[in-house]
Amino acid sequence: MEIVRTIEECRALRKTLGRLALVPTMGALHAGHLALIAHARNNAPAVAVSIFVNPTQFGPKEDFNKYPRPLSADLEKCEAAGVDFIFNPPPEEMYRPGLPDIVVDLPALSTVLEGKHRPTHFKGVCQIVAKLFNIVQPDVACFGQKDYQQLRILQAMVEALDWPIDVIPCPTVRDPDGMAMSSRNQYLSVEDRARGLSISRALMIAMAEFKSGVNQTNRLVATAHRPLLEAHVNVDYVAAVDALTLKPVERIEAPTVIAIAARVGTTRLIDNIILSPVTPAPVQSDTVDPDVIDAE
Ligand code: AMP
C-alpha cells in the first residue's frame, strides 16, 4: 500500500492505475469505513482511501482540534483491507495560502436538517470532496448512508456538475446493540453512550410502527421522540423527509428518510433510516392461474 501526501504524487500514482474507487474519510476508521472499503473493492480493481480532517467543514465551536487522528492504526486497517493507496495530505497542501476561496453549494439540499444547525458544514464538505475528485479522479466513490444528507448532496453535486463518477451509497454499519458506528462515539462516557442508544432505538420503533401500517409521518415522528425524551438527550430534530428532495413528507408514499440529530452531553450524534412503501409484486407471467387451468 502506498501513502502519498502531495497532490503531485497522488496524480502521478493515479495515472498508473485503471478503474479506481475512492473512499473519502476523516480517519479514526471503524467497521463502517471498512464496509465502504469492501464496497469500493467490489466496484473497482483499485481502491484509494483519503484520510483528511477537513477544517472547512467544522464550525467555529466544533471539535476540529480534538477530532481523533490515530493515523498509524488507520494505515494498518487500510493495509489489512487491501487498499491500494492512501491520500493523506497536510491541511496546507489542500488549502495553500493565496488559493481563492470557492463555494460549491446546493442550497435546496444543504440548508435543511443539518444545514440549519451547521450552516457552513456542507459548503466545506462539497469543497473538499470536489477537490478530492479532481485530484484522485476516481471512477467510483463510496459514501455511507449514516450521513444521509451528505450522501444525497454529493450525489446531486456529481449529477449537477456532470462528473463521470458513480456515487455508491453504503448501508449504515451498527454496533450489535443498534448504535450507528461513528468516530465521534469514542467521545461518549458509558452513561452517555447508553443515552445515545435511544437514537437508534427511536428509529427502530418508528420503523416497526411503519411496518405495522402507519404511514403518517407525524405519528412516526411522535413515536420516535418518546425514547429520546426518556433518555433526556437534547433533540435538534426528528424529521421525515423525501429521500431525494429532503423536503418534509406527510405520508410515506415514496422512499422517506427518518432523520434524527441529538446532543448527548457535548457530543452531537446523527442517525437515520429509510422507509420505503412496499409496492405490490408484479404478477409473474409464468404464475399458474388455477382458473385458467380449470377452463382448459
Ligand atoms: P467520516 O470519516 O466520518 O467523514 O466518514 C467517512 C465516510 O464513512 C462517510 O461516507 C460516512 O458516511 C461513512 N460512514 C461513517 N460511519 C459509518 C457507518 N456507521 N456506516 C456506514 N458508513 C459510515
Coordinates of C-alpha atoms and ligand atoms in Angstrom, one line a residue:
M1 CA 0.0 0.0 0.0
E2 CA 1.4 3.4 -1.0
I3 CA 0.9 6.5 1.1
V4 CA 1.0 9.8 -0.7
R5 CA 0.8 13.3 0.9
T6 CA 1.1 15.7 -2.0
I7 CA -1.3 16.4 -4.9
E8 CA 1.5 15.9 -7.4
E9 CA 2.4 12.4 -6.1
C10 CA -1.3 11.5 -5.9
R11 CA -1.8 12.5 -9.6
A12 CA 1.3 10.5 -10.7
L13 CA 0.2 7.4 -8.8
R14 CA -3.4 7.6 -10.1
K15 CA -2.1 7.6 -13.7
T16 CA -0.6 4.2 -13.2
L17 CA -4.0 2.7 -12.2
G18 CA -7.1 1.7 -14.2
R19 CA -10.6 1.9 -12.8
L20 CA -10.4 3.3 -9.3
A21 CA -12.8 3.6 -6.4
L22 CA -12.3 6.3 -3.7
V23 CA -13.4 6.2 -0.1
P24 CA -13.1 9.7 1.4
T25 CA -12.7 9.7 5.2
M26 CA -11.6 11.8 8.1
G27 CA -9.8 8.8 9.6
A28 CA -10.4 7.2 13.0
L29 CA -11.5 4.3 10.9
H30 CA -14.1 1.8 12.2
A31 CA -16.1 -1.1 10.8
G32 CA -18.4 1.4 8.9
H33 CA -15.4 2.7 7.0
L34 CA -14.1 -0.8 6.4
A35 CA -17.5 -1.7 4.9
L36 CA -17.2 1.2 2.5
I37 CA -13.7 -0.1 1.5
A38 CA -15.2 -3.5 0.9
H39 CA -17.9 -1.9 -1.3
A40 CA -15.2 0.0 -3.2
R41 CA -13.3 -3.2 -3.8
N42 CA -16.4 -4.8 -5.2
N43 CA -16.8 -2.0 -7.7
A44 CA -13.3 -1.4 -8.9
P45 CA -10.0 -3.3 -9.1
A46 CA -8.1 -0.4 -7.3
V47 CA -9.1 1.3 -4.1
A48 CA -7.9 4.6 -2.7
V49 CA -8.8 5.9 0.8
S50 CA -8.3 9.6 1.6
I51 CA -7.7 10.5 5.2
F52 CA -8.1 14.2 5.8
V53 CA -9.7 16.0 8.7
N54 CA -11.1 18.8 6.7
P55 CA -11.1 22.1 8.6
T56 CA -13.6 23.9 6.3
Q57 CA -16.5 21.6 7.3
F58 CA -16.2 22.3 11.0
G59 CA -18.0 25.2 12.6
P60 CA -16.0 27.6 14.8
K61 CA -17.3 25.9 18.0
E62 CA -17.0 22.4 16.7
D63 CA -14.5 19.6 17.5
F64 CA -11.8 20.2 14.7
N65 CA -8.9 20.3 17.2
K66 CA -10.0 17.3 19.3
Y67 CA -11.2 15.2 16.4
P68 CA -9.3 11.8 16.7
R69 CA -6.3 11.3 14.4
P70 CA -5.0 7.7 15.1
L71 CA -3.1 7.6 11.8
S72 CA -0.9 4.6 12.3
A73 CA -3.8 2.4 13.4
D74 CA -5.8 3.7 10.3
L75 CA -3.0 2.8 8.0
E76 CA -2.8 -0.7 9.4
K77 CA -6.6 -1.2 8.9
C78 CA -6.3 0.0 5.3
E79 CA -3.4 -2.2 4.6
A80 CA -5.3 -5.2 6.0
A81 CA -8.3 -4.3 3.9
G82 CA -6.2 -4.4 0.7
V83 CA -6.3 -0.7 0.0
D84 CA -4.0 0.3 -2.9
F85 CA -3.2 3.8 -1.8
I86 CA -3.8 6.4 0.9
F87 CA -4.0 10.1 0.1
N88 CA -3.2 11.8 3.4
P89 CA -2.4 15.5 2.7
P90 CA -1.5 18.0 5.3
P91 CA -4.0 20.9 5.6
E92 CA -1.6 23.3 3.9
E93 CA -1.4 21.1 0.8
M94 CA -5.2 21.2 0.3
Y95 CA -5.6 24.9 1.4
R96 CA -2.5 26.6 0.1
P97 CA -2.1 30.2 1.2
G98 CA -3.4 32.5 -1.5
L99 CA -5.7 30.0 -3.1
P100 CA -9.0 31.7 -4.0
D101 CA -12.0 30.8 -1.8
I102 CA -14.6 28.8 -3.7
V103 CA -18.1 27.7 -2.7
V104 CA -19.9 24.7 -4.2
D105 CA -23.3 24.8 -2.7
L106 CA -26.7 23.1 -3.4
P107 CA -28.8 25.3 -1.2
A108 CA -32.1 23.4 -1.7
L109 CA -30.4 20.3 -0.1
S110 CA -27.8 22.0 2.2
T111 CA -30.0 24.4 4.2
V112 CA -32.4 21.9 5.7
L113 CA -31.8 19.3 8.6
E114 CA -28.1 19.5 9.4
G115 CA -27.8 22.7 7.5
K116 CA -30.0 24.6 10.0
H117 CA -27.7 23.6 12.8
R118 CA -24.4 23.6 11.0
P119 CA -24.8 26.4 8.4
T120 CA -21.4 26.2 6.7
H121 CA -20.9 22.4 7.0
F122 CA -22.0 21.2 3.6
K123 CA -20.1 24.0 1.8
G124 CA -17.0 22.6 3.4
V125 CA -18.0 19.0 2.5
C126 CA -18.7 19.9 -1.1
Q127 CA -15.4 21.9 -1.3
I128 CA -13.2 19.1 -0.1
V129 CA -15.0 16.3 -2.0
A130 CA -14.8 18.4 -5.2
K131 CA -11.1 18.9 -4.7
L132 CA -10.6 15.2 -3.9
F133 CA -12.5 14.2 -7.0
N134 CA -10.3 16.4 -9.1
I135 CA -7.1 15.2 -7.5
V136 CA -7.8 11.5 -7.2
Q137 CA -10.0 11.3 -10.3
P138 CA -11.9 8.2 -9.2
D139 CA -14.4 6.3 -11.4
V140 CA -16.4 5.3 -8.3
A141 CA -16.8 7.0 -4.9
C142 CA -18.4 5.3 -1.8
F143 CA -20.3 7.2 0.9
G144 CA -22.2 6.0 3.9
Q145 CA -26.0 6.3 4.4
K146 CA -25.1 7.1 8.0
D147 CA -24.6 10.7 6.8
Y148 CA -27.7 10.6 4.5
Q149 CA -27.9 14.3 3.8
Q150 CA -24.2 14.4 2.9
L151 CA -24.7 11.4 0.5
R152 CA -27.7 13.0 -1.1
I153 CA -25.9 16.3 -1.6
L154 CA -22.8 14.6 -3.1
Q155 CA -24.9 12.5 -5.5
A156 CA -26.6 15.8 -6.6
M157 CA -23.3 17.6 -6.9
V158 CA -21.9 14.9 -9.2
E159 CA -25.1 15.0 -11.2
A160 CA -25.2 18.8 -11.5
L161 CA -21.5 19.1 -12.4
D162 CA -21.5 16.2 -14.8
W163 CA -18.7 14.4 -13.1
P164 CA -18.2 10.9 -14.6
I165 CA -18.2 9.3 -11.2
D166 CA -20.6 6.6 -9.8
V167 CA -21.6 7.5 -6.3
I168 CA -22.3 4.3 -4.4
P169 CA -24.3 4.5 -1.2
C170 CA -23.4 2.0 1.5
P171 CA -25.7 0.9 4.3
T172 CA -25.1 2.1 7.9
V173 CA -23.0 -0.3 10.0
R174 CA -24.2 -0.6 13.5
D175 CA -22.8 -2.0 16.8
P176 CA -24.6 -5.2 17.9
D177 CA -26.9 -3.1 20.2
G178 CA -28.0 -1.0 17.2
M179 CA -25.9 2.2 17.7
A180 CA -24.6 3.6 14.4
M181 CA -20.8 3.4 14.4
S182 CA -19.2 6.9 14.3
S183 CA -15.7 8.2 15.0
R184 CA -17.4 10.5 17.5
N185 CA -18.8 7.7 19.6
Q186 CA -15.4 7.5 21.3
Y187 CA -16.1 10.8 23.0
L188 CA -19.0 9.3 24.9
S189 CA -18.9 8.1 28.5
V190 CA -20.5 4.8 29.3
E191 CA -23.6 6.6 30.6
D192 CA -23.8 9.0 27.6
R193 CA -23.4 6.0 25.2
A194 CA -26.4 4.4 26.9
R195 CA -28.4 7.6 26.4
G196 CA -27.2 7.9 22.8
L197 CA -28.6 4.4 22.1
S198 CA -32.0 6.0 22.4
I199 CA -31.5 7.4 18.9
S200 CA -31.2 4.1 17.1
R201 CA -34.0 2.7 19.3
A202 CA -36.2 5.7 18.3
L203 CA -35.6 4.8 14.6
M204 CA -36.3 1.1 15.1
I205 CA -39.6 1.8 16.9
A206 CA -40.7 4.2 14.2
M207 CA -39.8 1.5 11.6
A208 CA -41.8 -1.1 13.4
E209 CA -44.8 1.2 13.5
F210 CA -44.4 1.9 9.8
K211 CA -44.3 -1.8 9.1
S212 CA -47.4 -2.3 11.1
G213 CA -49.2 0.0 8.6
V214 CA -48.8 3.6 9.9
N215 CA -47.6 5.9 7.2
Q216 CA -48.5 9.3 8.6
T217 CA -45.2 10.9 9.4
N218 CA -46.5 13.0 12.3
R219 CA -47.3 9.8 14.2
L220 CA -44.0 8.1 13.3
V221 CA -42.1 11.3 14.4
A222 CA -44.1 11.4 17.7
T223 CA -43.2 7.8 18.3
A224 CA -39.5 8.4 17.6
H225 CA -39.5 11.3 20.1
R226 CA -40.5 9.1 23.0
P227 CA -37.3 7.2 23.7
L228 CA -35.3 10.4 23.2
L229 CA -37.3 12.3 25.8
E230 CA -37.0 9.3 28.2
A231 CA -33.2 9.3 27.8
H232 CA -33.0 13.1 28.3
V233 CA -31.0 13.7 25.2
N234 CA -31.2 17.2 23.6
V235 CA -33.0 16.7 20.3
D236 CA -32.0 19.0 17.5
Y237 CA -34.6 17.4 15.1
V238 CA -36.6 14.4 14.3
A239 CA -37.7 14.8 10.7
A240 CA -39.4 12.8 7.9
V241 CA -38.2 13.9 4.5
D242 CA -38.3 12.7 0.9
A243 CA -35.2 10.7 0.2
L244 CA -34.4 12.6 -3.0
T245 CA -35.5 16.2 -2.3
L246 CA -35.1 16.2 1.5
K247 CA -38.4 18.1 1.7
P248 CA -40.8 17.3 4.5
V249 CA -43.3 14.4 3.8
E250 CA -46.7 13.9 5.4
R251 CA -47.5 10.4 4.2
I252 CA -44.9 7.8 3.2
E253 CA -45.7 7.1 -0.5
A254 CA -42.1 7.2 -1.7
P255 CA -38.8 6.4 0.0
T256 CA -38.6 8.6 3.0
V257 CA -35.8 9.3 5.5
I258 CA -36.5 9.5 9.2
A259 CA -33.5 11.5 10.4
I260 CA -32.5 12.3 14.0
A261 CA -29.9 14.6 15.4
A262 CA -29.4 14.9 19.1
R263 CA -26.8 16.1 21.6
V264 CA -25.7 13.8 24.4
G265 CA -23.5 15.9 26.7
T266 CA -21.2 17.8 24.4
T267 CA -21.4 15.1 21.6
R268 CA -23.7 15.6 18.7
L269 CA -25.0 12.3 17.2
I270 CA -26.9 11.8 13.9
D271 CA -28.6 8.7 12.6
N272 CA -31.4 7.8 10.1
I273 CA -33.3 5.1 8.4
I274 CA -35.0 4.9 5.0
L275 CA -38.6 3.7 4.9
S276 CA -40.0 2.6 1.6
P277 CA -43.6 1.8 0.8
V278 CA -43.9 -1.8 -0.4
T279 CA -45.0 -1.9 -4.0
P280 CA -47.2 -5.0 -4.8
A281 CA -45.1 -7.6 -6.6
P282 CA -45.7 -7.7 -10.3
V283 CA -47.7 -10.7 -11.5
Q284 CA -45.3 -13.2 -12.9
S285 CA -46.0 -14.3 -16.5
D286 CA -45.3 -17.9 -15.5
T287 CA -47.6 -17.8 -12.5
V288 CA -50.1 -20.7 -12.7
D289 CA -53.6 -19.4 -12.6
P290 CA -55.9 -22.3 -11.4
D291 CA -59.0 -20.7 -13.0
V292 CA -57.3 -20.8 -16.4
I293 CA -56.2 -24.4 -15.9
D294 CA -59.8 -25.3 -14.9
A295 CA -61.1 -23.6 -18.0
E296 CA -58.9 -25.8 -20.2
Ligands
AMP1 P1 -16.1 10.3 8.2 O1 -14.8 9.7 8.4 O2 -16.9 10.3 9.4 O3 -16.1 11.6 7.4 O4 -16.9 9.3 7.2 C1 -16.3 8.8 6.0 C2 -17.4 8.0 5.3 O5 -17.7 6.9 6.1 C3 -18.7 8.8 5.0 O6 -19.1 8.4 3.7 C4 -19.6 8.3 6.1 O7 -20.9 8.4 5.7 C5 -19.1 6.8 6.2 N1 -19.5 6.3 7.5 C6 -19.3 6.8 8.7 N2 -19.9 6.0 9.7 C7 -20.5 5.0 9.0 C8 -21.3 3.8 9.4 N3 -21.5 3.6 10.7 N4 -21.8 3.0 8.4 C9 -21.5 3.3 7.1 N5 -20.8 4.3 6.7 C10 -20.3 5.2 7.6

